[in-house]
Coordinates of C-alpha atoms in Angstrom, one line a residue:
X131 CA 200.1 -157.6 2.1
X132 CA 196.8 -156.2 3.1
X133 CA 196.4 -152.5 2.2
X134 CA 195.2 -151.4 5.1
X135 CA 198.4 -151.9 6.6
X136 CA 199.9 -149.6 4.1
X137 CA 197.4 -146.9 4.8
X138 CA 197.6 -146.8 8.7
X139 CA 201.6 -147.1 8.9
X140 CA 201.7 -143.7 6.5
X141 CA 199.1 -142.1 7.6
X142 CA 197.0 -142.0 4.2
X143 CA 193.6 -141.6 3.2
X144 CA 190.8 -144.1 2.5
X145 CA 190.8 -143.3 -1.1
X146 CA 194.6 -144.7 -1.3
X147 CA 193.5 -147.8 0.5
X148 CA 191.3 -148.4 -2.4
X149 CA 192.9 -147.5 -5.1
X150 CA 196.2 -149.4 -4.0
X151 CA 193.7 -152.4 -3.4
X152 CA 192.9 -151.9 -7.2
X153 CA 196.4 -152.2 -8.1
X154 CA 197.3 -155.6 -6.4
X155 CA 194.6 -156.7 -7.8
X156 CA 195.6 -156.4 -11.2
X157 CA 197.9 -159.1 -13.1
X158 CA 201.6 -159.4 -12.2
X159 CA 203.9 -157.4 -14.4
X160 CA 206.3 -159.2 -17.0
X161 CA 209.0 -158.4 -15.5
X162 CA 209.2 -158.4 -11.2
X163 CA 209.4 -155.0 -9.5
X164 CA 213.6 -154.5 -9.1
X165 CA 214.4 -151.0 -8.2
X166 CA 217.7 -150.1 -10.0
X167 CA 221.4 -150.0 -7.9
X168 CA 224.8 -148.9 -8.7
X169 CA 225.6 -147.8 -11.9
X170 CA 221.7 -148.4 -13.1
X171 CA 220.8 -146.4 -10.4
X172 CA 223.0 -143.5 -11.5
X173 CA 222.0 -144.0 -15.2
X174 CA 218.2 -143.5 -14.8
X175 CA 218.6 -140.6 -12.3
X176 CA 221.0 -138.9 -15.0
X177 CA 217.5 -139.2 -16.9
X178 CA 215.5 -138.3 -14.5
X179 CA 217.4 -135.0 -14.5
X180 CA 216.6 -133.8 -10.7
X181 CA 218.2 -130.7 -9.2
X182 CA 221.3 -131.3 -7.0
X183 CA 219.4 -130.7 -4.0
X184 CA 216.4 -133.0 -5.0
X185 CA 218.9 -135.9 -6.4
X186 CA 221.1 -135.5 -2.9
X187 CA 217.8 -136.4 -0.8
X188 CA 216.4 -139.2 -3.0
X189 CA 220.0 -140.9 -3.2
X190 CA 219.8 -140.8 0.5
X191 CA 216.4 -142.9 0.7
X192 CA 217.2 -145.2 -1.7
X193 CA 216.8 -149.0 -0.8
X194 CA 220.4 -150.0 -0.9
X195 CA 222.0 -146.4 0.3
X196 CA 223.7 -148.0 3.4
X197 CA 221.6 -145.4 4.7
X198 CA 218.9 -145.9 8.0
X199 CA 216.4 -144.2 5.5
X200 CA 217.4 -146.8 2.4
X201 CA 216.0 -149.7 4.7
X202 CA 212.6 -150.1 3.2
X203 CA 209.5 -152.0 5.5
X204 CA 207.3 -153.9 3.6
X205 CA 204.8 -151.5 3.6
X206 CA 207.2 -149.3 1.6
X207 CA 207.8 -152.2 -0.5
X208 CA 203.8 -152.9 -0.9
X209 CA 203.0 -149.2 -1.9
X210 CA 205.9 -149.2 -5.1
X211 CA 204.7 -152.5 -6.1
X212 CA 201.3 -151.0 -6.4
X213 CA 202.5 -148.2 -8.2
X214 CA 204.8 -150.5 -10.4
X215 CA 201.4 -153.0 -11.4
X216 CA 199.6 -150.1 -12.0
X217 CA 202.4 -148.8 -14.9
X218 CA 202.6 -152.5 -16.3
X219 CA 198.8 -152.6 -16.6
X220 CA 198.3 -149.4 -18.3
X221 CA 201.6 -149.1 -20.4
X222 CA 199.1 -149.7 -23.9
X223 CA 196.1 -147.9 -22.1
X224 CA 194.2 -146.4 -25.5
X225 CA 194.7 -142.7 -26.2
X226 CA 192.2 -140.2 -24.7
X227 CA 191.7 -142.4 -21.5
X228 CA 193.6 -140.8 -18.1
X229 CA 194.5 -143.1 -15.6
X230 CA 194.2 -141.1 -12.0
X231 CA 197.4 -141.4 -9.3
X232 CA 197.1 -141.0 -5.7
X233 CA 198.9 -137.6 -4.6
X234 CA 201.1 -138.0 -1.9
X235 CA 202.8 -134.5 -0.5
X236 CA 200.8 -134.8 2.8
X237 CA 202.5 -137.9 4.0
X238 CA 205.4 -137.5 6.5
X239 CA 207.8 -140.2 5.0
X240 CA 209.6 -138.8 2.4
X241 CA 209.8 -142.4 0.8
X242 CA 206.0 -142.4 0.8
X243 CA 205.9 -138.9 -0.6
X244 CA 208.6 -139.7 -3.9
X245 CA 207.5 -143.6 -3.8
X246 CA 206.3 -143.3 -7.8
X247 CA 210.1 -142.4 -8.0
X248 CA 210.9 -146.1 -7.5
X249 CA 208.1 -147.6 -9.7
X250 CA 209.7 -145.4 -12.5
X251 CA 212.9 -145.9 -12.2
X252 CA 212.1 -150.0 -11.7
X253 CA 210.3 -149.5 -15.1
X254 CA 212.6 -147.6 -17.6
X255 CA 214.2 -150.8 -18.9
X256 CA 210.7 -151.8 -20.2
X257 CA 209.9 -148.6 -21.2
X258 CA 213.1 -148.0 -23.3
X259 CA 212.0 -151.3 -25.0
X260 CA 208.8 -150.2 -26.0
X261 CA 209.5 -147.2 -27.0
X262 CA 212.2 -148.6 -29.6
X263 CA 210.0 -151.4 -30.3
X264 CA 207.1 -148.7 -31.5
X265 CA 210.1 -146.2 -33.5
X266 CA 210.7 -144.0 -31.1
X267 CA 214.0 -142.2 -31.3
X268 CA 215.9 -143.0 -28.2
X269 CA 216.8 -139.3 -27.6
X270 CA 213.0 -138.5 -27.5
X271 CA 212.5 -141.1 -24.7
X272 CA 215.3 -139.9 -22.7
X273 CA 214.9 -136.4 -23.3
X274 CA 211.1 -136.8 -22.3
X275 CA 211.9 -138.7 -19.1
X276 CA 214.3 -135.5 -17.8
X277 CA 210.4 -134.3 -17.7
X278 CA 210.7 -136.1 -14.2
X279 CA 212.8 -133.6 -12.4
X280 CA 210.7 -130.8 -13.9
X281 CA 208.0 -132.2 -11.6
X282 CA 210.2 -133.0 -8.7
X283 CA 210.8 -129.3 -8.6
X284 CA 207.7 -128.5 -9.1
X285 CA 206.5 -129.8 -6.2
X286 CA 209.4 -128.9 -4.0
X287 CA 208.3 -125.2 -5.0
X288 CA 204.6 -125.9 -4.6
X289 CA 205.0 -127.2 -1.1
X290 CA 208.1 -126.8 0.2
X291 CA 209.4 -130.4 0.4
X292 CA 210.2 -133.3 -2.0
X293 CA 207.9 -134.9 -3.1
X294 CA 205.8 -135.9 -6.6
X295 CA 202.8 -134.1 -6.5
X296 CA 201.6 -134.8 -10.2
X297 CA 202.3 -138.3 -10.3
X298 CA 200.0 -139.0 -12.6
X299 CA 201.0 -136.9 -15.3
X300 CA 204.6 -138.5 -15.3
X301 CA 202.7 -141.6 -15.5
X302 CA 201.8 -140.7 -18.8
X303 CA 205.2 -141.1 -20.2
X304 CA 204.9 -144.5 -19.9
X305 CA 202.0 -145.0 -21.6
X306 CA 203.3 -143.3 -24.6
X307 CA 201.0 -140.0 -24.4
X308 CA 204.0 -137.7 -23.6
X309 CA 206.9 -136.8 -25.8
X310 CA 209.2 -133.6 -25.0
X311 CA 209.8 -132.7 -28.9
X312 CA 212.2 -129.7 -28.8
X313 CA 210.6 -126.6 -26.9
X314 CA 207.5 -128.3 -26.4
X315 CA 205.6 -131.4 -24.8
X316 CA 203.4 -133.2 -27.3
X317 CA 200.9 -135.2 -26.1
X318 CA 198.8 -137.7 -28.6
X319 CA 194.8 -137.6 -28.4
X320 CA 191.9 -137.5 -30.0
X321 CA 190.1 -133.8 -30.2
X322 CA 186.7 -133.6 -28.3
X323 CA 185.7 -132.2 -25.2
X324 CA 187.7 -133.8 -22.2
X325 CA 187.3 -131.7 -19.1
X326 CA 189.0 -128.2 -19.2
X327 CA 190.0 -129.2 -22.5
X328 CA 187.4 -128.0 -25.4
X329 CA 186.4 -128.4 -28.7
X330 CA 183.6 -128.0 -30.9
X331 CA 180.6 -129.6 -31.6
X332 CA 180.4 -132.4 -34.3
X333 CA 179.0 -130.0 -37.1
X334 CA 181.1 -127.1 -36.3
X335 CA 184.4 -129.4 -35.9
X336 CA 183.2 -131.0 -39.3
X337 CA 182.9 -127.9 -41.0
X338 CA 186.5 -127.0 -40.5
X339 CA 187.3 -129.3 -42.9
X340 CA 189.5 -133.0 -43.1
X341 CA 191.0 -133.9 -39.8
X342 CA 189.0 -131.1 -37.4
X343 CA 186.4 -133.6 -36.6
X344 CA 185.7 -135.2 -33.1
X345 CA 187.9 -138.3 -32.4
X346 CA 190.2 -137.3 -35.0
X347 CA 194.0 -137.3 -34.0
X348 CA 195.6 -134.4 -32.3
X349 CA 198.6 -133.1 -30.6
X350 CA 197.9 -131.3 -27.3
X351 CA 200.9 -128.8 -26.9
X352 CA 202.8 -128.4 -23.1
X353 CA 204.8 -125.8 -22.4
X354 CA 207.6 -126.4 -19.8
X355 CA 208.8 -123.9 -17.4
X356 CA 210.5 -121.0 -19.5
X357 CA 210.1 -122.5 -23.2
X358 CA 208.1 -119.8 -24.7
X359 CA 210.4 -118.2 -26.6
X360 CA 209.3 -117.7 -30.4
X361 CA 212.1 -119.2 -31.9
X362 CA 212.1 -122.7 -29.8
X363 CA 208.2 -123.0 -30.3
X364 CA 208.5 -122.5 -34.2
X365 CA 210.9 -124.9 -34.4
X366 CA 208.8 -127.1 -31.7
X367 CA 205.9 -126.8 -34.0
X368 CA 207.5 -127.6 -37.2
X369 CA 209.1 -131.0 -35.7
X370 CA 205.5 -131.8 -34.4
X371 CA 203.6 -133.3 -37.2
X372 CA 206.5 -135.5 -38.9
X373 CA 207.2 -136.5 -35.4
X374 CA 204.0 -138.1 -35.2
X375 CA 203.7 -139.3 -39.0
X376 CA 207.1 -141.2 -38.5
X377 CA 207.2 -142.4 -34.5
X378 CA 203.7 -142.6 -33.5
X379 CA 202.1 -143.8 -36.9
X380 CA 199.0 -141.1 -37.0
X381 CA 199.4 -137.9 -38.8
X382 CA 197.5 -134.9 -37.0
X383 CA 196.8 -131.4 -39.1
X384 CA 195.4 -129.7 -35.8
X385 CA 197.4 -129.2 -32.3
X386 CA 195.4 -127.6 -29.4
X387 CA 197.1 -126.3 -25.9
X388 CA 194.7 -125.4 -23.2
X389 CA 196.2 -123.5 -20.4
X390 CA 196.2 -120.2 -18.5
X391 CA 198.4 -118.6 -20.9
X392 CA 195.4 -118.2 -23.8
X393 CA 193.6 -116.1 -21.2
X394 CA 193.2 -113.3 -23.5
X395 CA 193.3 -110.7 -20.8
X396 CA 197.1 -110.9 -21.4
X397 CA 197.5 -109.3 -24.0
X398 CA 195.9 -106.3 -22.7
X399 CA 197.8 -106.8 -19.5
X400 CA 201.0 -107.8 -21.0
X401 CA 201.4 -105.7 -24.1
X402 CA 203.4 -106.5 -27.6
X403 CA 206.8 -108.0 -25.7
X404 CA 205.4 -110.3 -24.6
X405 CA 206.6 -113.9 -25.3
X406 CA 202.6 -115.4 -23.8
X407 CA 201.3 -112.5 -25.9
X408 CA 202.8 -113.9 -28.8
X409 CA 202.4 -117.6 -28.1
X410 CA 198.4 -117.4 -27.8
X411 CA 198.3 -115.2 -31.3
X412 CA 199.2 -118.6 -32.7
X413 CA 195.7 -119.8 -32.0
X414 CA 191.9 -119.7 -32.5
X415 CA 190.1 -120.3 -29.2
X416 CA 187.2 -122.6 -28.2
X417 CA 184.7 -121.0 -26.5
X418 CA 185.2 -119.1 -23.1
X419 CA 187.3 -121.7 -21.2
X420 CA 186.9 -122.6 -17.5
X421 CA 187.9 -120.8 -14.3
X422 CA 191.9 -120.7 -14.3
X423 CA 192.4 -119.1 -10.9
X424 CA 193.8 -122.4 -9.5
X425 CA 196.0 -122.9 -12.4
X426 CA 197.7 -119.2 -11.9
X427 CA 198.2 -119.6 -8.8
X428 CA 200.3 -123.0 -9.7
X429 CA 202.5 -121.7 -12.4
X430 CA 202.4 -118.0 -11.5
X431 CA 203.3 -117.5 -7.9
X432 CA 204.1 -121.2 -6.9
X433 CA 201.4 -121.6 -4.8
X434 CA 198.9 -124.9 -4.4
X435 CA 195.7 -122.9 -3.2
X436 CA 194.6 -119.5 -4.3
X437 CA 195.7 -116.6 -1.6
X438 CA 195.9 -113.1 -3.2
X439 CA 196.3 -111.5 0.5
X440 CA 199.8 -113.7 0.4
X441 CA 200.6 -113.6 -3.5
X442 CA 203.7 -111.6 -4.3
X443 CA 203.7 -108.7 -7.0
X444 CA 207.6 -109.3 -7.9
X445 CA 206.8 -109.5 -11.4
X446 CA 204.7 -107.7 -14.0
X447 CA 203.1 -111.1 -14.3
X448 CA 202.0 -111.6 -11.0
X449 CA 200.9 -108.0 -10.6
X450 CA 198.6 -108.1 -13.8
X451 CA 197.1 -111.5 -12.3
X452 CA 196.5 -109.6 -8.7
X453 CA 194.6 -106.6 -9.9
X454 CA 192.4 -108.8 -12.6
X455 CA 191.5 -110.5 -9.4
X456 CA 191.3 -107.7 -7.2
X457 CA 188.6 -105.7 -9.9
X458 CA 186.0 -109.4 -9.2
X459 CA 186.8 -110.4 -12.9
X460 CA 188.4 -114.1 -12.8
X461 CA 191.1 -115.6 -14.9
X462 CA 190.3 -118.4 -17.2
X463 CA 191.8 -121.6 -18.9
X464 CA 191.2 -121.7 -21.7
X465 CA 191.8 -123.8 -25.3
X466 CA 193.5 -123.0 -28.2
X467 CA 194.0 -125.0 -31.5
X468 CA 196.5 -124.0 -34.3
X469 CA 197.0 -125.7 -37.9
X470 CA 200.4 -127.9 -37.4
X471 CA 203.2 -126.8 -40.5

């Protein structure tokens, strides 16, 4: 089916067009796109772990529902095929190389909006199988993929609606570069400056000693929503490195997190109670970080563009992040690195 098609049926941009046009150009999967029904249906959304309210309105559109809304067009069927190619073709993609999804929350269909839905759930046979094939504990996979509903929920709180705003980063998963370990998400790469995240130069990394230097392995550290809690990150970090040394075959002395929570103003803002005060004394920062505004905004107040006049001040949180603001000095993301036990 020609793209174009796609595009002007939902109402997408030109830069869907093409990158959809990249994806049916790629090879054909190894196994044809079947979307799961019944019982497999049920079994990959119990991963998937969505809220009630999210899992309610995705049953509903599902091809197969009995539903008016689970009776898919072809375009509908064009666009998860896409999506499904596109997992198939970067599923051994190497480490350190991101893989960029179209967002979708603008589109008026909520199939269109939660379509990556269907491409993952059309996918978790295979990626079960891999991941076993490569040692991977099963409860790791599984536990990782409830990551899904996280960002269902996400985005439902970001913009009001269902949808899957970040796509992309669920994507990940199935390339193997994303592993919920306990309290924490551990992501596999290779330290050096990518983007927001940063590192130090090749002498300076060097000095540090075996295992600091640029391209050598690394665990980036996640935090989902509410897992700061000192306890469940000890226990998190300590789980870390023999994670990697027995299910991912690379053993990393060094973990980095880069994120609005190493903002150093917290700690003046926030005080000794603080469970972010006492997650970011964990680590030695990497030069000043970048502009975090946007970021804050996201996690902090739920909100996809930055609007103090509309920001709440509920929280001692969002208060502190209003009047740094408000005084013309910005928030920052920045980076982080810690020595894993």
């Amino acid at each position: 089916m020609d793209s174009v098609r796609v595009v002007e049926r939902f109402g997408l941009d030109e830069g869907v067009r093409e990158w959809l046009e990249a994806c049916a150009a790629l090879p054909e999967p190894g196994v044809g796109l079947k979307v799961p029904t019944g019982s497999a249906a049920v079994e990959v959304l119990d991963m998937f772990a969505l809220a009630d309210g999210d899992r309610a309105e995705v049953e509903a559109l599902w091809p197969g529902s009995g539903r008016p809304e689970g009776e898919w067009p072809r375009e509908l069927w064009h666009l998860v095929g896409c999506m499904y190619r596109r997992l198939w073709a970067d599923a051994d993609l190497p480490v350190g190389v991101w893989r960029y999804w179209p967002t979708l929350v603008g589109a008026e269909d909520a199939r269109v909006r939660v379509a990556s839905l269907w491409a993952f759930a059309a996918m978790v046979p295979e990626h079960l199988a891999r991941q076993a094939r490569r040692g991977i504990d099963r409860a790791v996979t599984v536990a990782t993929l409830a990551d899904v509903g996280v960002q269902v929920a996400r985005s439902r709180w970001l913009f009001g609606r269902l949808s899957v705003e970040t796509a992309s980063w669920v994507a990940a998963q199935f390339r193997g570069r994303l592993f919920w370990v306990g309290g924490l998400q551990l992501e596999p790469a290779v330290l050096g400056d990518q983007g927001p995240v940063g590192w130090y130069g090749a002498e300076e990394a060097a000095a540090l000693g075996p295992g600091f230097g640029v391209g050598d392995a690394v665990l980036r550290l996640h935090i989902p929503s509410g897992g700061l809690a000192p306890d469940s990150v000890q226990d998190a970090l300590e789980r870390a490195r023999p994670f990697a040394r027995e299910q991912l075959g690379v053993d990393p002395v060094v973990a980095t997190c880069t994120s609005w929570l190493l903002d150093p103003w917290w700690e003046r803002a926030l005080g000794e109670g603080s469970n972010i005060v006492r997650f970011q004394r964990r680590f030695t920062l990497v030069g000043e970080g970048v502009p975090g505004e946007g970021d804050v905004f996201r996690f902090v107040f739920g909100m996809p563009v930055v609007d103090a006049e509309r920001a709440p001040r509920r929280t001692r949180l969002e208060r502190a992040a209003l009047e740094r603001l408000e005084s013309g000095r910005g928030l920052r993301v920045c980076t982080g690195w810690l020595r894993l036990p």
